[in-house]
Coordinates of C-alpha atoms in Angstrom, one line a residue:
X1 CA -181.7 -124.7 128.3
X2 CA -177.9 -126.5 128.7
X3 CA -176.1 -123.0 128.2
X4 CA -177.0 -122.1 131.3
X5 CA -177.5 -123.7 134.6
X6 CA -181.4 -124.0 135.5
X7 CA -182.7 -123.9 138.9
X8 CA -183.9 -127.4 141.2
X9 CA -187.2 -125.2 141.1
X10 CA -187.9 -125.5 137.7
X11 CA -186.1 -129.1 136.8
X12 CA -188.0 -130.8 139.1
X13 CA -191.9 -131.1 137.4
X14 CA -193.4 -131.3 140.9
X15 CA -192.0 -127.8 141.7
X16 CA -192.4 -126.2 138.6
X17 CA -196.0 -126.8 138.9
X18 CA -195.8 -125.4 142.1
X19 CA -193.7 -122.1 141.1
X20 CA -194.3 -121.1 137.8
X21 CA -197.4 -119.9 136.4
X22 CA -198.8 -121.6 132.9
X23 CA -198.2 -117.8 131.5
X24 CA -194.5 -117.6 132.8
X25 CA -194.1 -121.5 131.8
X26 CA -195.5 -120.6 128.2
X27 CA -193.1 -117.4 128.2
X28 CA -189.9 -119.1 129.4
X29 CA -190.7 -122.1 126.3
X30 CA -191.7 -119.8 123.7
X31 CA -188.4 -117.6 124.6
X32 CA -186.0 -120.9 124.4
X33 CA -187.5 -121.9 121.5
X34 CA -186.6 -118.5 119.7
X35 CA -183.3 -118.4 121.2
X36 CA -182.8 -121.8 119.9
X37 CA -183.8 -120.7 116.2
X38 CA -181.7 -117.7 116.3
X39 CA -178.8 -119.1 117.3
X40 CA -179.4 -122.3 114.4
X41 CA -179.8 -119.6 112.1
X42 CA -176.8 -117.8 112.9
X43 CA -174.3 -120.7 112.9
X44 CA -176.2 -122.8 109.7
X45 CA -177.4 -120.9 106.7
X46 CA -181.3 -122.1 105.7
X47 CA -180.7 -123.7 102.4
X48 CA -178.1 -125.9 104.2
X49 CA -180.4 -126.5 107.1
X50 CA -183.7 -127.5 104.9
X51 CA -180.6 -129.7 101.7
X52 CA -179.3 -131.9 104.9
X53 CA -179.3 -133.7 108.4
X54 CA -176.9 -130.9 109.7
X55 CA -175.2 -131.3 112.7
X56 CA -172.9 -129.5 115.1
X57 CA -169.6 -131.2 114.6
X58 CA -166.4 -129.8 116.5
X59 CA -165.9 -128.5 119.4
X60 CA -165.6 -124.7 118.5
X61 CA -169.3 -124.8 117.2
X62 CA -170.5 -126.5 119.9
X63 CA -169.1 -124.2 121.9
X64 CA -170.7 -121.1 119.7
X65 CA -173.7 -122.4 119.6
X66 CA -173.8 -122.2 123.2
X67 CA -172.6 -118.7 123.8
X68 CA -175.1 -117.4 121.4
X69 CA -177.8 -119.3 123.0
X70 CA -176.9 -118.3 126.6
X71 CA -176.9 -114.5 125.2
X72 CA -180.2 -114.7 123.2
X73 CA -181.7 -116.3 127.0
X74 CA -180.3 -113.7 128.6
X75 CA -181.2 -110.9 126.3
X76 CA -185.1 -112.2 125.8
X77 CA -185.6 -111.9 129.7
X78 CA -186.0 -116.1 129.4
X79 CA -183.7 -116.3 132.0
X80 CA -184.8 -114.0 134.7
X81 CA -188.1 -115.3 134.3
X82 CA -186.6 -118.9 135.1
X83 CA -185.0 -117.4 137.7
X84 CA -188.1 -115.7 139.2
X85 CA -186.1 -112.9 138.7
X86 CA -189.3 -111.9 136.6
X87 CA -192.6 -112.7 138.3
X88 CA -195.2 -111.9 135.3
X89 CA -195.0 -113.0 131.6
X90 CA -194.2 -110.9 129.0
X91 CA -195.9 -111.8 126.6
X92 CA -199.7 -112.8 126.8
X93 CA -198.8 -115.7 124.5
X94 CA -202.7 -117.0 124.8
X95 CA -204.2 -113.8 123.2
X96 CA -201.9 -113.2 120.7
X97 CA -202.7 -116.6 119.2
X98 CA -206.2 -116.2 119.7
X99 CA -206.0 -112.7 117.4
X100 CA -203.7 -114.6 115.0
X101 CA -206.9 -117.2 114.8
X102 CA -209.6 -114.9 114.1

């Protein structure tokens, strides 16, 4: 979440517990993870990732990754959930996981 400002009520664990339901927190984490993966795979071919201990080495790569991540977070509505612009979970992750394990 370093790409966009994090609200203090999310950064503070006790405030996060009071201000976000488990469903919202799960959606934020899921969407952040998805945005991270999309960012990495846009920058580095999969084969290179599994063969090497790949690291971003230039300022340009770091800035590009931050920009991609920010766009992914905004387009997925993860940032709207974080900012409490959306107050209900986008996905019922518990039901999706349960269905997958049946």
